[in-house]
Amino acid sequence: MHVTLIGAGPRGLVTLERLTERYRLNQEKINITLIDPHGVGGRVWQVEQPHELIMNSNVNFVSLFTDSSVQMNGPVTPGPSLYEWSKTAEAKEFIEDLHFDNEEYLLKELTIIQPNNYASRSLYGAYQKWFYEHLVANLPDNVHLELIKDEVYNVIKSNEQYVVELNNHFFKTDAVVMSLGHIENFPTPEESSFSKFAKKNKLTYVTPTHPQEYDFSDLQAQQTIIIRGLGLSFFDAVTMLTQGRGGHFTREANQQLVYHPSGNEPQIIAGSRRGFPFHGKGTNQKQTNENDQPHFLTADWFAKHTKPGSVSGESFIALVHSEVEYVYYQRLIQMKYSSINQEAFLDEFIKSTDRTEFIQDSLIEPSDYWNWDYVLGHTNTQNSLVEYLIHDYTDAKLGNKTGPFTSAFDMLHDIRDLVRQVVKLELLSPVDYQKYFLNQFKGENSFLSVGPPESRIEELTALISAGIVTVLKPRMQLNADQQTGKFVTFSALDVPTQYSASYLVEARLPAINANKTTSYLIKSLLNSGIVKPYSLKLPGQITYQTGGIVTDKKVKNSGKGLFFWGVPTEGKSWFTTVSPRPNNNDKVFIDADQIAEKIENL
């Protein structure tokens, strides 16, 4: 048996481990080829990247080893989580032996990191390299492993096997597992226009890409830079342009965070359509195996909804919103309303057919009513962004078992597997899936629960106060000014206040778009019919392209032994970008073991 794993990030490495452990038991011979042009860690998790860039998960919530919580058929092989590994002498020795360029920073991080801290992406990259070397050192005699640092350009079905084409050679294999990440697309018409404008006027225009690859070496101190987008890539860019340029933060006697410029910072002008940054993640108070339990998307509810299309989009959104509001009022009562019988209130909240009226009739003060327009940034009344940010990080600091808002946002994390089940069972009709899930829920979920650590929100507040960062009001506009030869930006709510710059960054990852991708591999697979774009059939013979791809038995030339999972399948699947979490029956482990089991049974 020969198996090819394409992609050496967390998913590829977990698949490698699952195959190794299964074949350790059955003692059959297997040859495994792991391919990634960037080597172990893939593109995102390289060790030698700006050390100030941090993960978006607590260090003790990340592991590449399975544990007894995982409901799978394969063997459990426990090992240290990222945090547990960081506290071992072996971690220190491993980093010292490899002499990374940022070795000094990594070794210092090992001494100070705590369970609920956010590790640097560099450290996670080092952990992945150690994990790989650990697997290599413990390979059974019947497993042969080869790592190739190259790019795969095509996979072709050949009878019962596949031909894998690399840059300068090819080979045959019995099974292929593709664990790919975000891939650039051909530019949109606007991006093409901005690129031509930038080239003509000798400006810098950065199209959507991975933020760790931003090269700001040609951006001068005090030079104005426009950043479009207020999500995670925005925070990465700002961090690289401030702390990455020698600036630092201190805390005053009143606990206010203050930024001290190095003098090397540019002037940062940022904005987005919404005009508000993603909400910050709250201080973690939960154990790795601890989640808030659902009260609406329950097992009983799923038992009543088994047929595809049996759930309306409006009811799905209402159920998710109810889960979030339930946790908010639960924490609010615990913190502020001791006179309210919490159990009776929440029981009535579940039963109520008009929750707005129920809340208004309760002892909850109007200023504490949950307001979806406010939390989603739809109010367009941005009186003070700083006040908004202060409220956000103050509640986040209360923790995800105490802070009303941050606990409510964290509920979206705790019900992810339930939402994935809704998608997998196709409980929403194609029309409702497109309208309510893809066009509404995904955006709400990202804005509320996929934001940066609360420390980044507090840092942004200090940077605004220091005059380093200016955030536009909502409805950001961006033009190429032919007269001045500069990019110009402003808010549609404040047209007179305009900023011009010769440097523009699209601060977002490339969209998932199979039809526009620049990937030779995905384009080749589409052309050969091994995969196809995942589309929705809407009324009136309208086809809606989700951007994702899919393989199944109906696809021409597909067959056994081909597995495609991760980012390019978004649309058919949902939220595939997370790293596996220990002690939580994590889906990444489950899926990897199921793939390994299917390969074992070929």
PDB file of N, CA, C and O in Angstrom, residues 1 3 5 11-24 26 28 30 32 66 72-75 175-177 561-563 565 588-602:
ATOM      1  N   MET A   1       0.842  -1.194   0.000  1.00  0.00           N
ATOM      2  CA  MET A   1       0.000   0.000   0.000  1.00  0.00           C
ATOM      3  C   MET A   1       0.880   1.249   0.000  1.00  0.00           C
ATOM      4  O   MET A   1       1.812   1.355   0.793  1.00  0.00           O
ATOM      5  N   VAL A   3       0.458   5.474   0.170  1.00  0.00           N
ATOM      6  CA  VAL A   3      -0.466   6.570   0.445  1.00  0.00           C
ATOM      7  C   VAL A   3       0.280   7.888   0.321  1.00  0.00           C
ATOM      8  O   VAL A   3       1.402   8.034   0.825  1.00  0.00           O
ATOM      9  N   LEU A   5       0.071  11.922   1.157  1.00  0.00           N
ATOM     10  CA  LEU A   5      -0.578  12.981   1.936  1.00  0.00           C
ATOM     11  C   LEU A   5      -0.093  14.315   1.391  1.00  0.00           C
ATOM     12  O   LEU A   5       1.098  14.609   1.422  1.00  0.00           O
ATOM     13  N   ARG A  11      -3.705  19.101   9.849  1.00  0.00           N
ATOM     14  CA  ARG A  11      -4.555  18.025   9.348  1.00  0.00           C
ATOM     15  C   ARG A  11      -3.725  16.920   8.698  1.00  0.00           C
ATOM     16  O   ARG A  11      -3.983  15.728   8.899  1.00  0.00           O
ATOM     17  N   GLY A  12      -2.755  17.322   7.912  1.00  0.00           N
ATOM     18  CA  GLY A  12      -1.904  16.322   7.286  1.00  0.00           C
ATOM     19  C   GLY A  12      -1.113  15.530   8.302  1.00  0.00           C
ATOM     20  O   GLY A  12      -0.955  14.305   8.171  1.00  0.00           O
ATOM     21  N   LEU A  13      -0.621  16.205   9.335  1.00  0.00           N
ATOM     22  CA  LEU A  13       0.167  15.523  10.356  1.00  0.00           C
ATOM     23  C   LEU A  13      -0.690  14.573  11.189  1.00  0.00           C
ATOM     24  O   LEU A  13      -0.254  13.472  11.537  1.00  0.00           O
ATOM     25  N   VAL A  14      -1.914  14.985  11.522  1.00  0.00           N
ATOM     26  CA  VAL A  14      -2.805  14.103  12.278  1.00  0.00           C
ATOM     27  C   VAL A  14      -3.171  12.884  11.440  1.00  0.00           C
ATOM     28  O   VAL A  14      -3.237  11.753  11.949  1.00  0.00           O
ATOM     29  N   THR A  15      -3.402  13.071  10.154  1.00  0.00           N
ATOM     30  CA  THR A  15      -3.682  11.930   9.266  1.00  0.00           C
ATOM     31  C   THR A  15      -2.493  10.984   9.233  1.00  0.00           C
ATOM     32  O   THR A  15      -2.656   9.750   9.261  1.00  0.00           O
ATOM     33  N   LEU A  16      -1.303  11.540   9.146  1.00  0.00           N
ATOM     34  CA  LEU A  16      -0.081  10.726   9.166  1.00  0.00           C
ATOM     35  C   LEU A  16      -0.007   9.896  10.443  1.00  0.00           C
ATOM     36  O   LEU A  16       0.292   8.692  10.394  1.00  0.00           O
ATOM     37  N   GLU A  17      -0.291  10.516  11.565  1.00  0.00           N
ATOM     38  CA  GLU A  17      -0.241   9.798  12.846  1.00  0.00           C
ATOM     39  C   GLU A  17      -1.287   8.693  12.907  1.00  0.00           C
ATOM     40  O   GLU A  17      -1.005   7.579  13.369  1.00  0.00           O
ATOM     41  N   ARG A  18      -2.491   8.963  12.412  1.00  0.00           N
ATOM     42  CA  ARG A  18      -3.565   7.957  12.439  1.00  0.00           C
ATOM     43  C   ARG A  18      -3.204   6.754  11.561  1.00  0.00           C
ATOM     44  O   ARG A  18      -3.439   5.606  11.933  1.00  0.00           O
ATOM     45  N   LEU A  19      -2.667   7.012  10.386  1.00  0.00           N
ATOM     46  CA  LEU A  19      -2.241   5.911   9.517  1.00  0.00           C
ATOM     47  C   LEU A  19      -1.142   5.082  10.178  1.00  0.00           C
ATOM     48  O   LEU A  19      -1.184   3.851  10.175  1.00  0.00           O
ATOM     49  N   THR A  20      -0.171   5.778  10.737  1.00  0.00           N
ATOM     50  CA  THR A  20       0.952   5.082  11.386  1.00  0.00           C
ATOM     51  C   THR A  20       0.481   4.172  12.500  1.00  0.00           C
ATOM     52  O   THR A  20       0.902   3.002  12.599  1.00  0.00           O
ATOM     53  N   GLU A  21      -0.408   4.672  13.333  1.00  0.00           N
ATOM     54  CA  GLU A  21      -0.861   3.879  14.482  1.00  0.00           C
ATOM     55  C   GLU A  21      -1.748   2.722  14.064  1.00  0.00           C
ATOM     56  O   GLU A  21      -1.708   1.641  14.672  1.00  0.00           O
ATOM     57  N   ARG A  22      -2.561   2.912  13.047  1.00  0.00           N
ATOM     58  CA  ARG A  22      -3.392   1.805  12.566  1.00  0.00           C
ATOM     59  C   ARG A  22      -2.522   0.709  11.949  1.00  0.00           C
ATOM     60  O   ARG A  22      -2.748  -0.488  12.177  1.00  0.00           O
ATOM     61  N   TYR A  23      -1.525   1.095  11.169  1.00  0.00           N
ATOM     62  CA  TYR A  23      -0.665   0.089  10.533  1.00  0.00           C
ATOM     63  C   TYR A  23       0.336  -0.500  11.520  1.00  0.00           C
ATOM     64  O   TYR A  23       0.864  -1.591  11.281  1.00  0.00           O
ATOM     65  N   ARG A  24       0.579   0.183  12.626  1.00  0.00           N
ATOM     66  CA  ARG A  24       1.384  -0.423  13.681  1.00  0.00           C
ATOM     67  C   ARG A  24       0.667  -1.660  14.230  1.00  0.00           C
ATOM     68  O   ARG A  24       1.296  -2.678  14.550  1.00  0.00           O
ATOM     69  N   ASN A  26      -1.948  -3.471  12.571  1.00  0.00           N
ATOM     70  CA  ASN A  26      -2.236  -4.546  11.609  1.00  0.00           C
ATOM     71  C   ASN A  26      -0.962  -5.139  10.981  1.00  0.00           C
ATOM     72  O   ASN A  26      -1.017  -6.182  10.335  1.00  0.00           O
ATOM     73  N   GLU A  28       0.687  -4.593   8.452  1.00  0.00           N
ATOM     74  CA  GLU A  28       0.846  -4.629   7.003  1.00  0.00           C
ATOM     75  C   GLU A  28       1.822  -3.527   6.585  1.00  0.00           C
ATOM     76  O   GLU A  28       1.936  -2.492   7.233  1.00  0.00           O
ATOM     77  N   ILE A  30       3.234  -0.401   4.620  1.00  0.00           N
ATOM     78  CA  ILE A  30       2.675   0.802   4.000  1.00  0.00           C
ATOM     79  C   ILE A  30       3.794   1.808   3.757  1.00  0.00           C
ATOM     80  O   ILE A  30       4.683   1.992   4.595  1.00  0.00           O
ATOM     81  N   ILE A  32       4.316   5.792   2.997  1.00  0.00           N
ATOM     82  CA  ILE A  32       3.607   7.065   3.088  1.00  0.00           C
ATOM     83  C   ILE A  32       4.519   8.171   2.564  1.00  0.00           C
ATOM     84  O   ILE A  32       5.667   8.306   3.001  1.00  0.00           O
ATOM     85  N   THR A  66      -4.231  12.183  19.848  1.00  0.00           N
ATOM     86  CA  THR A  66      -5.568  11.741  20.232  1.00  0.00           C
ATOM     87  C   THR A  66      -5.603  11.411  21.720  1.00  0.00           C
ATOM     88  O   THR A  66      -4.567  11.248  22.371  1.00  0.00           O
ATOM     89  N   MET A  72     -13.673   7.183  18.209  1.00  0.00           N
ATOM     90  CA  MET A  72     -13.149   6.669  16.946  1.00  0.00           C
ATOM     91  C   MET A  72     -12.838   5.191  17.107  1.00  0.00           C
ATOM     92  O   MET A  72     -12.774   4.664  18.226  1.00  0.00           O
ATOM     93  N   ASN A  73     -12.618   4.526  15.993  1.00  0.00           N
ATOM     94  CA  ASN A  73     -12.328   3.094  16.024  1.00  0.00           C
ATOM     95  C   ASN A  73     -10.841   2.792  16.154  1.00  0.00           C
ATOM     96  O   ASN A  73     -10.453   1.703  16.565  1.00  0.00           O
ATOM     97  N   GLY A  74     -10.016   3.751  15.773  1.00  0.00           N
ATOM     98  CA  GLY A  74      -8.575   3.533  15.802  1.00  0.00           C
ATOM     99  C   GLY A  74      -7.991   3.608  17.202  1.00  0.00           C
ATOM    100  O   GLY A  74      -8.663   4.030  18.152  1.00  0.00           O
ATOM    101  N   PRO A  75      -6.730   3.219  17.352  1.00  0.00           N
ATOM    102  CA  PRO A  75      -6.079   3.226  18.665  1.00  0.00           C
ATOM    103  C   PRO A  75      -5.829   4.644  19.164  1.00  0.00           C
ATOM    104  O   PRO A  75      -5.583   5.565  18.382  1.00  0.00           O
ATOM    105  N   ALA A 175      -3.603   5.711  -2.698  1.00  0.00           N
ATOM    106  CA  ALA A 175      -4.566   6.600  -2.052  1.00  0.00           C
ATOM    107  C   ALA A 175      -3.950   7.984  -1.912  1.00  0.00           C
ATOM    108  O   ALA A 175      -2.730   8.132  -1.758  1.00  0.00           O
ATOM    109  N   VAL A 176      -4.808   8.993  -1.978  1.00  0.00           N
ATOM    110  CA  VAL A 176      -4.365  10.380  -1.858  1.00  0.00           C
ATOM    111  C   VAL A 176      -5.258  11.096  -0.859  1.00  0.00           C
ATOM    112  O   VAL A 176      -6.485  11.027  -0.945  1.00  0.00           O
ATOM    113  N   VAL A 177      -4.625  11.773   0.095  1.00  0.00           N
ATOM    114  CA  VAL A 177      -5.360  12.598   1.057  1.00  0.00           C
ATOM    115  C   VAL A 177      -4.885  14.038   0.880  1.00  0.00           C
ATOM    116  O   VAL A 177      -3.693  14.324   1.043  1.00  0.00           O
ATOM    117  N   GLY A 561     -10.141   5.733  -2.527  1.00  0.00           N
ATOM    118  CA  GLY A 561      -8.784   6.130  -2.193  1.00  0.00           C
ATOM    119  C   GLY A 561      -8.472   7.600  -2.376  1.00  0.00           C
ATOM    120  O   GLY A 561      -7.330   8.009  -2.214  1.00  0.00           O
ATOM    121  N   LEU A 562      -9.471   8.412  -2.692  1.00  0.00           N
ATOM    122  CA  LEU A 562      -9.242   9.850  -2.836  1.00  0.00           C
ATOM    123  C   LEU A 562     -10.013  10.586  -1.742  1.00  0.00           C
ATOM    124  O   LEU A 562     -11.230  10.426  -1.613  1.00  0.00           O
ATOM    125  N   PHE A 563      -9.307  11.400  -0.970  1.00  0.00           N
ATOM    126  CA  PHE A 563      -9.924  12.102   0.156  1.00  0.00           C
ATOM    127  C   PHE A 563      -9.505  13.568   0.107  1.00  0.00           C
ATOM    128  O   PHE A 563      -8.328  13.886   0.016  1.00  0.00           O
ATOM    129  N   TRP A 565     -10.194  17.084   2.212  1.00  0.00           N
ATOM    130  CA  TRP A 565     -10.833  17.717   3.366  1.00  0.00           C
ATOM    131  C   TRP A 565     -10.095  18.998   3.715  1.00  0.00           C
ATOM    132  O   TRP A 565      -8.969  19.229   3.295  1.00  0.00           O
ATOM    133  N   VAL A 588     -11.516  16.920  14.125  1.00  0.00           N
ATOM    134  CA  VAL A 588     -10.338  16.707  13.292  1.00  0.00           C
ATOM    135  C   VAL A 588      -9.779  15.307  13.519  1.00  0.00           C
ATOM    136  O   VAL A 588      -9.444  14.593  12.568  1.00  0.00           O
ATOM    137  N   PHE A 589      -9.698  14.894  14.771  1.00  0.00           N
ATOM    138  CA  PHE A 589      -9.216  13.543  15.081  1.00  0.00           C
ATOM    139  C   PHE A 589     -10.166  12.486  14.527  1.00  0.00           C
ATOM    140  O   PHE A 589      -9.733  11.472  13.974  1.00  0.00           O
ATOM    141  N   ILE A 590     -11.459  12.722  14.692  1.00  0.00           N
ATOM    142  CA  ILE A 590     -12.459  11.756  14.218  1.00  0.00           C
ATOM    143  C   ILE A 590     -12.359  11.583  12.702  1.00  0.00           C
ATOM    144  O   ILE A 590     -12.302  10.465  12.183  1.00  0.00           O
ATOM    145  N   ASP A 591     -12.332  12.711  11.978  1.00  0.00           N
ATOM    146  CA  ASP A 591     -12.264  12.652  10.515  1.00  0.00           C
ATOM    147  C   ASP A 591     -10.972  11.992  10.044  1.00  0.00           C
ATOM    148  O   ASP A 591     -10.973  11.186   9.101  1.00  0.00           O
ATOM    149  N   ALA A 592      -9.842  12.346  10.689  1.00  0.00           N
ATOM    150  CA  ALA A 592      -8.558  11.766  10.286  1.00  0.00           C
ATOM    151  C   ALA A 592      -8.548  10.259  10.497  1.00  0.00           C
ATOM    152  O   ALA A 592      -8.043   9.505   9.652  1.00  0.00           O
ATOM    153  N   ASP A 593      -9.121   9.811  11.602  1.00  0.00           N
ATOM    154  CA  ASP A 593      -9.151   8.374  11.866  1.00  0.00           C
ATOM    155  C   ASP A 593     -10.073   7.648  10.881  1.00  0.00           C
ATOM    156  O   ASP A 593      -9.779   6.529  10.456  1.00  0.00           O
ATOM    157  N   GLN A 594     -11.184   8.286  10.521  1.00  0.00           N
ATOM    158  CA  GLN A 594     -12.083   7.680   9.543  1.00  0.00           C
ATOM    159  C   GLN A 594     -11.415   7.575   8.174  1.00  0.00           C
ATOM    160  O   GLN A 594     -11.581   6.567   7.472  1.00  0.00           O
ATOM    161  N   ILE A 595     -10.655   8.589   7.785  1.00  0.00           N
ATOM    162  CA  ILE A 595      -9.916   8.527   6.526  1.00  0.00           C
ATOM    163  C   ILE A 595      -8.900   7.391   6.575  1.00  0.00           C
ATOM    164  O   ILE A 595      -8.775   6.598   5.630  1.00  0.00           O
ATOM    165  N   ALA A 596      -8.154   7.308   7.689  1.00  0.00           N
ATOM    166  CA  ALA A 596      -7.150   6.244   7.830  1.00  0.00           C
ATOM    167  C   ALA A 596      -7.803   4.864   7.796  1.00  0.00           C
ATOM    168  O   ALA A 596      -7.255   3.917   7.219  1.00  0.00           O
ATOM    169  N   GLU A 597      -8.983   4.750   8.387  1.00  0.00           N
ATOM    170  CA  GLU A 597      -9.695   3.469   8.398  1.00  0.00           C
ATOM    171  C   GLU A 597     -10.122   3.068   6.981  1.00  0.00           C
ATOM    172  O   GLU A 597     -10.001   1.897   6.597  1.00  0.00           O
ATOM    173  N   LYS A 598     -10.607   4.031   6.205  1.00  0.00           N
ATOM    174  CA  LYS A 598     -11.016   3.738   4.832  1.00  0.00           C
ATOM    175  C   LYS A 598      -9.819   3.325   3.983  1.00  0.00           C
ATOM    176  O   LYS A 598      -9.917   2.432   3.134  1.00  0.00           O
ATOM    177  N   ILE A 599      -8.685   3.962   4.219  1.00  0.00           N
ATOM    178  CA  ILE A 599      -7.471   3.579   3.488  1.00  0.00           C
ATOM    179  C   ILE A 599      -7.044   2.173   3.883  1.00  0.00           C
ATOM    180  O   ILE A 599      -6.661   1.357   3.029  1.00  0.00           O
ATOM    181  N   GLU A 600      -7.130   1.878   5.156  1.00  0.00           N
ATOM    182  CA  GLU A 600      -6.768   0.555   5.667  1.00  0.00           C
ATOM    183  C   GLU A 600      -7.629  -0.532   5.047  1.00  0.00           C
ATOM    184  O   GLU A 600      -7.174  -1.670   4.844  1.00  0.00           O
ATOM    185  N   ASN A 601      -8.876  -0.180   4.696  1.00  0.00           N
ATOM    186  CA  ASN A 601      -9.816  -1.171   4.161  1.00  0.00           C
ATOM    187  C   ASN A 601      -9.849  -1.224   2.637  1.00  0.00           C
ATOM    188  O   ASN A 601     -10.674  -1.938   2.059  1.00  0.00           O
ATOM    189  N   LEU A 602      -8.980  -0.447   1.981  1.00  0.00           N
ATOM    190  CA  LEU A 602      -8.965  -0.474   0.509  1.00  0.00           C
ATOM    191  C   LEU A 602      -8.585  -1.856  -0.017  1.00  0.00           C
ATOM    192  O   LEU A 602      -7.725  -2.534   0.550  1.00  0.00           O
TER     193      LEU A 602
END
